[in-house]
Short mmCIF file of C-alpha atoms in Angstrom, two decimals:
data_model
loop_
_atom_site.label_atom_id
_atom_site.label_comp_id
_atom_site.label_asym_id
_atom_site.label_seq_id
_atom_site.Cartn_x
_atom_site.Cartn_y
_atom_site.Cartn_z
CA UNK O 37 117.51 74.15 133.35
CA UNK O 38 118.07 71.90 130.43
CA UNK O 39 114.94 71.30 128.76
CA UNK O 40 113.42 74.59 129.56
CA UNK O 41 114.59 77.79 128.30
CA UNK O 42 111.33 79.85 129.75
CA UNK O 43 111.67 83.27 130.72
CA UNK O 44 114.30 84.76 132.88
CA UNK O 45 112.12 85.13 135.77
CA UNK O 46 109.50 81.82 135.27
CA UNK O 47 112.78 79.77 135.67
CA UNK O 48 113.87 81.40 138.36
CA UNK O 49 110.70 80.75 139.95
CA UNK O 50 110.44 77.04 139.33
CA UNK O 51 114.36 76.61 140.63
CA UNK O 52 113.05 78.36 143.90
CA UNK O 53 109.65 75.98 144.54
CA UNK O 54 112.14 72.86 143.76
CA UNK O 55 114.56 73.89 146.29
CA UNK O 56 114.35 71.92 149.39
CA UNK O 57 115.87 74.79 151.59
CA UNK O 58 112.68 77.11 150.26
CA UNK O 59 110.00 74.88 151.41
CA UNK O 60 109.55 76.70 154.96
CA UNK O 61 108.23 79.55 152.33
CA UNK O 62 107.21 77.98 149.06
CA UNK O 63 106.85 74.52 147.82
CA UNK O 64 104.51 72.81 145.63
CA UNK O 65 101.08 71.42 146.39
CA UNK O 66 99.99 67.90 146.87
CA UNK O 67 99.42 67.37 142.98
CA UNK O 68 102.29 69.21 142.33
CA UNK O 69 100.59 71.35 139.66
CA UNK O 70 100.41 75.08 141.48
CA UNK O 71 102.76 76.13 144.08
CA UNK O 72 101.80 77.53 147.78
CA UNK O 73 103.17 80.06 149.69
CA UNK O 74 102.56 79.93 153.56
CA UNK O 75 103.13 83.40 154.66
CA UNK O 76 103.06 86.75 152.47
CA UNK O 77 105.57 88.30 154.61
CA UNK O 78 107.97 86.16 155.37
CA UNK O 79 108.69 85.02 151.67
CA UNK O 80 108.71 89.02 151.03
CA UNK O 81 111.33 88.95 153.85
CA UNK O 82 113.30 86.05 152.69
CA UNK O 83 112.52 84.84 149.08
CA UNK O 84 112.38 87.40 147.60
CA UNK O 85 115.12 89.60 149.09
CA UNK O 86 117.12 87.05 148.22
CA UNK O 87 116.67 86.02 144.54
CA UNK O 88 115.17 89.25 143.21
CA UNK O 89 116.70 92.00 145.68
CA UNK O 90 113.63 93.34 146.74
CA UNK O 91 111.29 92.60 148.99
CA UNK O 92 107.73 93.94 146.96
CA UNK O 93 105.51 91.44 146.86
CA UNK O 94 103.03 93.55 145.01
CA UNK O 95 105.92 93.50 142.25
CA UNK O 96 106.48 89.84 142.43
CA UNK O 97 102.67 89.25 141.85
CA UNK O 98 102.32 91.63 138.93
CA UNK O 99 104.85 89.65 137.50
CA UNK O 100 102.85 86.22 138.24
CA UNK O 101 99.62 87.87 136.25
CA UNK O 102 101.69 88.54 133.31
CA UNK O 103 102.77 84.73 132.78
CA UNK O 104 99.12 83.62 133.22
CA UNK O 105 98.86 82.69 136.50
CA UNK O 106 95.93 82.45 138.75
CA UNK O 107 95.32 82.36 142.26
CA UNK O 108 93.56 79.56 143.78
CA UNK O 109 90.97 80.61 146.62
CA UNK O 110 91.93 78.76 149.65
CA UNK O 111 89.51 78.59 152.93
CA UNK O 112 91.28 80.28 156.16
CA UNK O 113 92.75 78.49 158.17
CA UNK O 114 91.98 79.48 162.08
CA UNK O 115 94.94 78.56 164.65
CA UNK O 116 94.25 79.53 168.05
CA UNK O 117 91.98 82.90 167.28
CA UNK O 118 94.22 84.11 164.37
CA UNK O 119 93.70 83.37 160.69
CA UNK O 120 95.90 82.47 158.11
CA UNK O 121 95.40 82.22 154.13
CA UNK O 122 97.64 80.33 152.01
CA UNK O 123 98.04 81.82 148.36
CA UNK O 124 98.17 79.27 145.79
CA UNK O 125 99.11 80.46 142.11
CA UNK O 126 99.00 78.06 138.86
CA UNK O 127 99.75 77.94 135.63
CA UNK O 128 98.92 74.91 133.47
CA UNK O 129 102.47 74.38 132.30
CA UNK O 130 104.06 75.14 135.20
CA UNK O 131 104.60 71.89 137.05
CA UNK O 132 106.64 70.06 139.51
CA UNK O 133 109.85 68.19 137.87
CA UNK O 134 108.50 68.90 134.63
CA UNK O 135 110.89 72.20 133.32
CA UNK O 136 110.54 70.88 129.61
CA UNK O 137 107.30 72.82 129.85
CA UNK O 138 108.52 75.92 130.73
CA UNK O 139 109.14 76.99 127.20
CA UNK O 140 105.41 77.59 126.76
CA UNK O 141 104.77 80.00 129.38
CA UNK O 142 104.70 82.96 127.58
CA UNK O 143 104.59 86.54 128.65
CA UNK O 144 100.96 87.82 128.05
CA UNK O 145 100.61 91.10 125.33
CA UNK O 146 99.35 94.32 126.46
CA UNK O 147 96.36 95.59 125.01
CA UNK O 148 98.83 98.29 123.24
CA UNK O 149 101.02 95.19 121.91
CA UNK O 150 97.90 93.42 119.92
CA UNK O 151 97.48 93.92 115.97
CA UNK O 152 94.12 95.24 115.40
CA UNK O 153 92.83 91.94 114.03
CA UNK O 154 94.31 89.80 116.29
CA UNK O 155 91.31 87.50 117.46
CA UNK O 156 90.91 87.54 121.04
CA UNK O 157 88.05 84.94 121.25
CA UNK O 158 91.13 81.83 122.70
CA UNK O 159 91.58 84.05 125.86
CA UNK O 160 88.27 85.16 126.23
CA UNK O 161 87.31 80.76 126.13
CA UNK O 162 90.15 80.58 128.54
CA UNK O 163 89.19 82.99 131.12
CA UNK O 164 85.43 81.64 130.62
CA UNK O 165 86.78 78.00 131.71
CA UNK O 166 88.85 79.47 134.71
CA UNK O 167 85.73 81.73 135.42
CA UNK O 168 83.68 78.36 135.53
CA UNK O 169 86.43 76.15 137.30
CA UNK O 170 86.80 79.16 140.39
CA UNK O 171 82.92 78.84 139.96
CA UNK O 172 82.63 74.86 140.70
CA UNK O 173 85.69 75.20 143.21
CA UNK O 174 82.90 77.84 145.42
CA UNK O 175 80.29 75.50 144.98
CA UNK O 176 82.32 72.19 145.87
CA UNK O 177 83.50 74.50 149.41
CA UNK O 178 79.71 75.23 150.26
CA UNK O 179 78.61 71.67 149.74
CA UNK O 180 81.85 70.58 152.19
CA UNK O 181 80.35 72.75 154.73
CA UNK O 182 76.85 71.98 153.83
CA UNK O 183 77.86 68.24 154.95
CA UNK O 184 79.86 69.28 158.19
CA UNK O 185 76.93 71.07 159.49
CA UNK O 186 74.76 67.96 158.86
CA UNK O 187 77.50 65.89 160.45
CA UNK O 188 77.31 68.39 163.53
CA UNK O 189 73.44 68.14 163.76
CA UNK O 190 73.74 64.47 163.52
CA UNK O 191 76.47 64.24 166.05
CA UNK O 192 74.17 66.60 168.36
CA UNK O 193 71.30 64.32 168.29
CA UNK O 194 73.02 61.22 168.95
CA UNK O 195 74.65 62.86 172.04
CA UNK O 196 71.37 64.28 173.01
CA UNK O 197 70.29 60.32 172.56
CA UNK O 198 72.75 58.72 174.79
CA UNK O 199 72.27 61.47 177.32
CA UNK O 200 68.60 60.82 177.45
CA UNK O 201 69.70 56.99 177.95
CA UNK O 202 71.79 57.50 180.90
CA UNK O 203 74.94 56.58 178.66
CA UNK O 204 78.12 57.48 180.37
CA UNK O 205 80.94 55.90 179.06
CA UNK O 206 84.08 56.96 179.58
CA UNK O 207 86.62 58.41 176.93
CA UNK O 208 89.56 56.21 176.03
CA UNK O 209 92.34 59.02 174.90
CA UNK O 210 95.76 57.80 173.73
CA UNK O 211 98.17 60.83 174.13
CA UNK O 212 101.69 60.64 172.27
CA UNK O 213 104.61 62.77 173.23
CA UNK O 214 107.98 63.01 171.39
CA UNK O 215 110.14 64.75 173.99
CA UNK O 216 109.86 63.80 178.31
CA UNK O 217 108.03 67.22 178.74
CA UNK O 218 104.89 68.63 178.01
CA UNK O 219 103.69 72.26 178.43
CA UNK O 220 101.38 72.79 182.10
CA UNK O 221 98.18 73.42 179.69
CA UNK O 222 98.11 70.31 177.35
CA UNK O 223 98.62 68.31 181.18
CA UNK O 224 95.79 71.01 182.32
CA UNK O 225 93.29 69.59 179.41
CA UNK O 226 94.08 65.97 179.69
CA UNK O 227 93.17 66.38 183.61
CA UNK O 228 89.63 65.22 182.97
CA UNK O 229 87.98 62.21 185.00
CA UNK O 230 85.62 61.21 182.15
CA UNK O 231 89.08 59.85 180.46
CA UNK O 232 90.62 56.84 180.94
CA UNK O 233 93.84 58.41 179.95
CA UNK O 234 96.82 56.66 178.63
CA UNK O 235 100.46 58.03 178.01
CA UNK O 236 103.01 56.70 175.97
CA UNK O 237 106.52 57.89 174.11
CA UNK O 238 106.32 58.74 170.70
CA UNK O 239 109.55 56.05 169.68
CA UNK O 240 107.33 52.94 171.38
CA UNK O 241 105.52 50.87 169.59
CA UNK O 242 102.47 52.58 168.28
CA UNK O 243 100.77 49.58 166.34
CA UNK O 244 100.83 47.56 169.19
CA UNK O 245 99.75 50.18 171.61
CA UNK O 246 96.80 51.14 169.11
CA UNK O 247 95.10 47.57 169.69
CA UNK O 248 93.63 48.16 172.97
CA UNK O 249 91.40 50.26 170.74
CA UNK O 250 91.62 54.52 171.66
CA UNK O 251 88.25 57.13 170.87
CA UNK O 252 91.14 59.55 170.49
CA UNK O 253 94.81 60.14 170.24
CA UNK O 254 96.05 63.25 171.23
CA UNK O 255 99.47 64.02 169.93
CA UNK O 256 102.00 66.92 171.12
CA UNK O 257 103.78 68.21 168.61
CA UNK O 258 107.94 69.42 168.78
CA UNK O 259 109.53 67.86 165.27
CA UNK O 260 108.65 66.54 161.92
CA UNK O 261 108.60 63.21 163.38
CA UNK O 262 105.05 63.19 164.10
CA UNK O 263 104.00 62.88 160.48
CA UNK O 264 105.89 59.66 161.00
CA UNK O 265 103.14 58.70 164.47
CA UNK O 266 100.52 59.97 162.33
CA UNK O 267 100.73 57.41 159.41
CA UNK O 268 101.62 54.82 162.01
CA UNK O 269 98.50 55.62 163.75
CA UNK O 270 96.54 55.54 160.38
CA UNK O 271 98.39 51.99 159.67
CA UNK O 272 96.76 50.40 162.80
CA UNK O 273 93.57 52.67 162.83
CA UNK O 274 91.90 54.41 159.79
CA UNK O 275 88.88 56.26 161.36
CA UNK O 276 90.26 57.12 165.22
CA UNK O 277 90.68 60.79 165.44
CA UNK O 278 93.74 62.22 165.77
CA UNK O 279 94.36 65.76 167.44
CA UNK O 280 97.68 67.76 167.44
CA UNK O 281 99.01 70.27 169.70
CA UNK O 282 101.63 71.46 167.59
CA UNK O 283 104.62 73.34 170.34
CA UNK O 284 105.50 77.19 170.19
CA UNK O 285 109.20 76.09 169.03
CA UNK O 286 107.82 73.79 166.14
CA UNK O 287 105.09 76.16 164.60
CA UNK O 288 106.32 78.26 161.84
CA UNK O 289 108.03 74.91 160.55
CA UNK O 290 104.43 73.03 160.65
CA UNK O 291 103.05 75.83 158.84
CA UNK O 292 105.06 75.22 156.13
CA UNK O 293 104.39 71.05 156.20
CA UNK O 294 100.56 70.95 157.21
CA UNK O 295 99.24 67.56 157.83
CA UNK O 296 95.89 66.29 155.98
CA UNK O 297 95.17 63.12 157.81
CA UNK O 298 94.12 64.69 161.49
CA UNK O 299 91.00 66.21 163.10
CA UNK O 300 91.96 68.98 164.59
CA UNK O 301 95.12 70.95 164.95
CA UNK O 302 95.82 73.36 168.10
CA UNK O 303 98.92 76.03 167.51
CA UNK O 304 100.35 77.18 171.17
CA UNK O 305 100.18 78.42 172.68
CA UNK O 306 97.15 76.38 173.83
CA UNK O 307 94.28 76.87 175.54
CA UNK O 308 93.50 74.55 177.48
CA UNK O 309 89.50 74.41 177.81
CA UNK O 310 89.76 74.50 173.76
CA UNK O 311 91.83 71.46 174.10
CA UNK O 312 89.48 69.76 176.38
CA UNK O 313 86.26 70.60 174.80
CA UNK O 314 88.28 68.67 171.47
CA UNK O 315 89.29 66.01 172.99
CA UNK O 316 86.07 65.48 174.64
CA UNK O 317 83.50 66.19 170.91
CA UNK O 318 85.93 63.52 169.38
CA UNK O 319 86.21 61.22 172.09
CA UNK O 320 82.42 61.22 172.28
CA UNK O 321 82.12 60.23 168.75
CA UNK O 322 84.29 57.52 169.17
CA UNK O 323 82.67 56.05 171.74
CA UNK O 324 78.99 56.49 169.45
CA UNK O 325 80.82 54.69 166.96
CA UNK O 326 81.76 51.56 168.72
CA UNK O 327 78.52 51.34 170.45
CA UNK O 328 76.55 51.74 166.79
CA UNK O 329 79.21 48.72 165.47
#
């Protein structure tokens, strides 16, 4: 570790979140300054069997509470019916490619290790600010949704509007596929006549395709590659929506990489009514959106 020289088991922790070949499990967040673990039982399964010969997460948490760290609350994330929870832990010194602050992680006392005078009033302000910060984090989720619903109601009543008006335009959808195949239900959803539907490869060339100006791209997903479309897309377009139906063989892996710049994100396998009724609530935005410009 070099610079480090924390605790047996808080290096041995920050060796495992660095490691590429862990970051189907655990890797760091965006900011680098907590760490995220996709799936409880799967980094039981694998992490953990492998670099601390068990496989009790209970345990491994325990452990996590006595260096000081804290679990972020994440919202659920809903994929296709089911719901899944990140967990997020931090600890203000523990920090992607910084192991020089490792040293100051320290293991917290018991109450049957502290002198009698020892003045606890430092952790008390400490748990008081990450009281107030979990606090603030609650509050910032509730306005978030606060603003969707808004969006939702104001989305309504411009659809109700152009409905009244006899508008009927038609949905431009750009779909993207990486491989020559696509699954019988993403075709099923795309099978709409209020699209004017257009399909293209995922290696052609997306900036030029993206000037005949899309209300939606629909992307299916089979590799890493398409974070690759998606910032291409975003290059030529910053406000089109983009929708992702991420393929059975490619989903545990997309778990583990997420994507922050789309709409919507469909696990298979799909439904394809779900898929539809997307395509369509996005589409029909886009199409508000030029007519407003």
């Amino acid at each position: 570790m070099g610079q480090g020289s924390g605790s047996e088991f808080v290096e041995k922790l920050f060796r495992m979140v660095e490691d590429p070949a862990n970051f189907r499990y655990i890797s760091w967040s965006a900011d680098g300054k907590s760490f995220v673990i996709g799936s409880q039982e799967e980094f039981s399964e694998v992490i953990l069997e492998r670099h601390f010969k068990h496989k009790n997460w209970s345990s491994f948490v325990r452990q996590l509470n006595k260096y000081d760290f804290y679990k972020i609350k994440n919202d659920a994330v809903k994929c296709m019916g089911s719901v899944w929870t990140p967990w997020e832990y931090k600890n203000r010194y523990f920090q992607r490619g910084r192991p020089d602050l490792l040293s100051k992680i320290r293991r917290k006392k018991a109450p049957s290790e502290m002198g009698a005078g020892e003045d606890s009033r430092p952790k008390q302000i400490e748990s008081s600010i990450v009281y107030q910060s979990h606090v603030l984090s609650s509050i910032r989720s509730i306005s978030k949704y606060l603003r969707e619903v808004v969006e939702d109601i104001n989305e309504l009543k411009r659809a109700i509007y152009c409905e009244r008006q006899g508008v009927t335009a038609r949905v431009n959808v750009l779909c993207i596929r990486e491989t020559g195949s696509m699954p019988e239900c993403f075709v099923e959803a795309l099978r709409s006549p209020g699209y004017a539907l257009t399909v293209v490869d995922g290696k052609c060339g997306i900036e030029s395709v993206m000037r005949w100006g899309y209300n939606v791209v629909v992307m299916h997903v089979v590799s890493a590659y398409y974070g690759v479309l998606v910032c291409r897309i975003r290059d030529a377009s910053k406000d089109v929506p983009i929708i992702l139906a991420v393929d059975e063989g490619f989903r545990d892996e997309y778990l583990s990489i997420g994507s922050s710049d789309v709409a919507e994100v469909f696990m298979a396998p799909f439904d394809a009514n779900e898929l539809a009724e997307s395509i369509s609530r996005y589409g029909r935005a886009g199409c508000l959106c030029k007519d407003s410009v």
